[in-house]
mmCIF file of C-alpha atoms in Angstrom:
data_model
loop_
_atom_site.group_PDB
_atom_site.id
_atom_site.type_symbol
_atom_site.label_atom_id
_atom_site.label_comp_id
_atom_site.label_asym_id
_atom_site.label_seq_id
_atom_site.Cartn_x
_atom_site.Cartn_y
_atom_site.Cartn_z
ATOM 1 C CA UNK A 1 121.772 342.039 76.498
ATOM 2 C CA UNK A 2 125.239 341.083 76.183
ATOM 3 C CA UNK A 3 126.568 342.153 80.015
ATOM 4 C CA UNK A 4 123.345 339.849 80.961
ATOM 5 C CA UNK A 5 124.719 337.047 78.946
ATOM 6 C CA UNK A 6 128.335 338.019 80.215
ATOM 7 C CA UNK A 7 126.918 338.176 84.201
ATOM 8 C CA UNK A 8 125.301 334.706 83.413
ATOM 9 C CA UNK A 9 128.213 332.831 82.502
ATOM 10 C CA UNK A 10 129.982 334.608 85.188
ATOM 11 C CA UNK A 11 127.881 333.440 87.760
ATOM 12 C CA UNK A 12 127.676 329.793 85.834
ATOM 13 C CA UNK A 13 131.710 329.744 86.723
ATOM 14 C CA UNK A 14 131.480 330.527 90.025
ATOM 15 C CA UNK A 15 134.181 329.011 90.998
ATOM 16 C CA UNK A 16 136.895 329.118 88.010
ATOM 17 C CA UNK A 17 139.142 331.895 88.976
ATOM 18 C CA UNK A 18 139.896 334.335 91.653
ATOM 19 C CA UNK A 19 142.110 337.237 92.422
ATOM 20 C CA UNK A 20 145.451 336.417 94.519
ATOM 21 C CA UNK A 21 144.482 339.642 96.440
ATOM 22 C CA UNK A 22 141.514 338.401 98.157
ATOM 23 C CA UNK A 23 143.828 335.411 99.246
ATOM 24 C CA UNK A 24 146.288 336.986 100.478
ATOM 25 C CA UNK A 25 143.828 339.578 102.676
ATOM 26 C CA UNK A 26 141.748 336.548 104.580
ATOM 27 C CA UNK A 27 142.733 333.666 106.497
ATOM 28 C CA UNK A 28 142.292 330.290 105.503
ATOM 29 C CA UNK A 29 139.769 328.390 107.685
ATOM 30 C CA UNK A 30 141.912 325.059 109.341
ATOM 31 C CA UNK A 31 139.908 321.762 108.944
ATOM 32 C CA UNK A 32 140.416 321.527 112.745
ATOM 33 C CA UNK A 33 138.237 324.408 113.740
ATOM 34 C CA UNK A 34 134.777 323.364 114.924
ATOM 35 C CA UNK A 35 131.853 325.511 114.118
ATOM 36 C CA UNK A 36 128.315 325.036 114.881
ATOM 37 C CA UNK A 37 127.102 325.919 111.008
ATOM 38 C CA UNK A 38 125.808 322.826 109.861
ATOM 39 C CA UNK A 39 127.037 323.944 106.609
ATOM 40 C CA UNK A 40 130.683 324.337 107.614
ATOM 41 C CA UNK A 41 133.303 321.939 106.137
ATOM 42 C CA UNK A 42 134.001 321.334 102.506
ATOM 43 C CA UNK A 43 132.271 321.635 99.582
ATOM 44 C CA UNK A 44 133.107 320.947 95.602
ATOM 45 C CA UNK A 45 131.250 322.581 92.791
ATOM 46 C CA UNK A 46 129.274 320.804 90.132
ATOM 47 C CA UNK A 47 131.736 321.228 87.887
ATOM 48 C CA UNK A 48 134.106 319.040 90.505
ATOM 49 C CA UNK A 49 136.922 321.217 89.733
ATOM 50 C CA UNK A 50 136.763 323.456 92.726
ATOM 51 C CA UNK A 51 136.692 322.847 96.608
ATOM 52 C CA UNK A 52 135.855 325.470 99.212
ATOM 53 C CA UNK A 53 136.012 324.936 102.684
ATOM 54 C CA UNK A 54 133.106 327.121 104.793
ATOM 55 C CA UNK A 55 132.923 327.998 108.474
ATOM 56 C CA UNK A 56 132.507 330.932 110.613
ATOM 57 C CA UNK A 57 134.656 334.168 109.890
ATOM 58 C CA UNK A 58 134.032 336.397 112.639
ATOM 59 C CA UNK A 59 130.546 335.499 113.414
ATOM 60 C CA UNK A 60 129.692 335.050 109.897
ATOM 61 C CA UNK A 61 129.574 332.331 106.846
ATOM 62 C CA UNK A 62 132.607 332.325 104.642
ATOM 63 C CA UNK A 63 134.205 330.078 102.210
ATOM 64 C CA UNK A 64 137.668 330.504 101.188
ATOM 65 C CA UNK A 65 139.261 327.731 98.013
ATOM 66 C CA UNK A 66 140.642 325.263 99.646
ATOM 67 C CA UNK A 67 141.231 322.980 96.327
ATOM 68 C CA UNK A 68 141.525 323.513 92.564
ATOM 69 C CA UNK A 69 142.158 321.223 89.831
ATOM 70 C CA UNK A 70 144.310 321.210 87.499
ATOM 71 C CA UNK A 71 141.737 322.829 84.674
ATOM 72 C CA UNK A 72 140.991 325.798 87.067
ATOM 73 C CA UNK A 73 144.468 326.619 87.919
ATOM 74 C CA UNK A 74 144.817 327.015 84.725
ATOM 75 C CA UNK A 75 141.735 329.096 84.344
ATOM 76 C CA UNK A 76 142.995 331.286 86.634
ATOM 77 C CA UNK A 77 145.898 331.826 85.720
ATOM 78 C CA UNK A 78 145.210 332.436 81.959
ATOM 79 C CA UNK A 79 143.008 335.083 83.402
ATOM 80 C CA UNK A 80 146.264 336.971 85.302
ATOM 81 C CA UNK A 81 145.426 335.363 88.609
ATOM 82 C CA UNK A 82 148.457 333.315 89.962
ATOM 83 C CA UNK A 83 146.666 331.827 93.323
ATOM 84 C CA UNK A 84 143.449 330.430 93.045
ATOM 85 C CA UNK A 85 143.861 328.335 96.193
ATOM 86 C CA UNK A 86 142.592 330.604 99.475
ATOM 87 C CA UNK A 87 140.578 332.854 97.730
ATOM 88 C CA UNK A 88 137.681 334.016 99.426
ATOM 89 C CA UNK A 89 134.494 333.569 97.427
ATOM 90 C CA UNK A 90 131.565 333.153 99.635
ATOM 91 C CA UNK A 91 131.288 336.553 101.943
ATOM 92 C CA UNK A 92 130.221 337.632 104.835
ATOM 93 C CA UNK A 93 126.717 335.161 105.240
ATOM 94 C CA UNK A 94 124.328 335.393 107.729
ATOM 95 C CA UNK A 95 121.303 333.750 108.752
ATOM 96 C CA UNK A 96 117.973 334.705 106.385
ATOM 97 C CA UNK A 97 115.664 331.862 107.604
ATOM 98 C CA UNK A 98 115.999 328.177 108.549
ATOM 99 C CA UNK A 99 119.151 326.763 106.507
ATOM 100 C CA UNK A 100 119.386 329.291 104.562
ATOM 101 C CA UNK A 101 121.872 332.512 104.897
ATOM 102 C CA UNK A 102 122.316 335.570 102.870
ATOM 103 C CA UNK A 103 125.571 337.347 101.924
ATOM 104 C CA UNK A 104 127.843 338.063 99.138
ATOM 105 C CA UNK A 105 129.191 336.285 96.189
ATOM 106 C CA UNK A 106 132.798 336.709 94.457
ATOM 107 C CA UNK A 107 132.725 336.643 90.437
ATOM 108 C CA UNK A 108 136.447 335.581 90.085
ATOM 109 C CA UNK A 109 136.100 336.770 86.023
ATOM 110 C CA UNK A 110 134.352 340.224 86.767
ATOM 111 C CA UNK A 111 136.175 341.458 89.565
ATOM 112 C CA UNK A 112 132.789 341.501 91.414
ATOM 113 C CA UNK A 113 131.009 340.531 94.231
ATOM 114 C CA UNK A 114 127.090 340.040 93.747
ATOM 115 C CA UNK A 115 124.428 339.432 96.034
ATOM 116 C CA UNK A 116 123.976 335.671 97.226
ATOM 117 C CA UNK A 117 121.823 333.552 98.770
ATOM 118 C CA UNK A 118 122.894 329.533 100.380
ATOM 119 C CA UNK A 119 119.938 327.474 101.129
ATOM 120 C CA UNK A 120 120.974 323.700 102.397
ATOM 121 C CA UNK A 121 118.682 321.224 100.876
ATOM 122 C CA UNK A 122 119.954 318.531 102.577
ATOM 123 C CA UNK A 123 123.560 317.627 104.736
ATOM 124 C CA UNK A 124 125.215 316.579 101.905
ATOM 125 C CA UNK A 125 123.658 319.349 99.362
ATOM 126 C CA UNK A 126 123.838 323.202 99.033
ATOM 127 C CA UNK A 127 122.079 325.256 96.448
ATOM 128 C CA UNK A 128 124.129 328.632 96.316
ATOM 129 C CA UNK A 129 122.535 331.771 94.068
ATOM 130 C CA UNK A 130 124.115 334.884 92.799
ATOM 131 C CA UNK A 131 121.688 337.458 92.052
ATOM 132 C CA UNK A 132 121.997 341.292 90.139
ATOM 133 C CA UNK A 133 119.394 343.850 89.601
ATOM 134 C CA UNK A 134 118.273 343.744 92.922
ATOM 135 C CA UNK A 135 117.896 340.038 92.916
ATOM 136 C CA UNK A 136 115.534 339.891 89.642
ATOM 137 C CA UNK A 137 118.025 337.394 87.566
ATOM 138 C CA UNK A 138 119.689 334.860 89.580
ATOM 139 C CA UNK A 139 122.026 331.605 88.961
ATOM 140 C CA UNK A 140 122.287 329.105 90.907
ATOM 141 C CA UNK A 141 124.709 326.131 91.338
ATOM 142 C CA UNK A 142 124.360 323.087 93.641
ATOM 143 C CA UNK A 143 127.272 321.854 95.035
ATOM 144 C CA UNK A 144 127.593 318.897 97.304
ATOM 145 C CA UNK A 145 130.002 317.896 100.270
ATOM 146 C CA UNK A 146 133.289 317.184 99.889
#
């Protein structure tokens, strides 16, 4: 029971902390690129203490940190990870259905990446889920336009 509890809160700070490796091995999106995802652009957490920017990588949804306050930097770097800023934590999306896309999730605290689902509610509104055991306990997080 305690990894569940553990995997919970992990997935409840989705966007606390991240590796500097995974920054260093993707490019950041530029806010000039245009893509047609309707969900591209940027987006903060509910916690209003991170920012990701989204768009296409290569045919696919990604989100890389594009902003981090002053409280997750900290986070982070309590946690042995120097650069929070251009870490990759939404992976490799694709389309599942109307708004919604399917893909991977980066746990910044386990090391991990975890099954994921993005469904927009609205243009102004994502909810984004990470899911283990084969997507039977999930967490999800909405987080709104930046």
């Amino acid at each position: 029971m305690r990894q569940v509890g553990k995997i919970g809160t992990a997935l409840a700070m989705l966007c606390v902390i991240a590796p500097a490796a995974q920054a260093a091995s993707r490019p950041a999106l530029s806010p000039s690129v245009q893509s047609p995802l309707p969900v591209a652009g940027l987006w903060l957490n509910p916690r209003g203490s991170v920012v990701v920017q989204a768009g296409d990588c290569s045919g696919k949804l990604c989100g890389w940190v594009s902003w981090a306050s002053r409280a997750a930097l900290a986070d982070a770097a309590a946690a042995d990870v120097p650069h929070l800023v251009g870490t990759e934590l939404l992976q490799d999306y694709r389309p599942s259905g109307l708004k919604r896309w399917a893909g991977r999730v980066y746990v910044p605290d386990m090391g991990r990446s975890f099954q994921s689902t993005i469904e927009q509610i609205d243009p102004q509104h994502l909810k984004i889920s990470g899911c283990i055991l084969a997507g039977l306990l999930c967490k999800s997080q909405i987080w709104r336009r930046s």
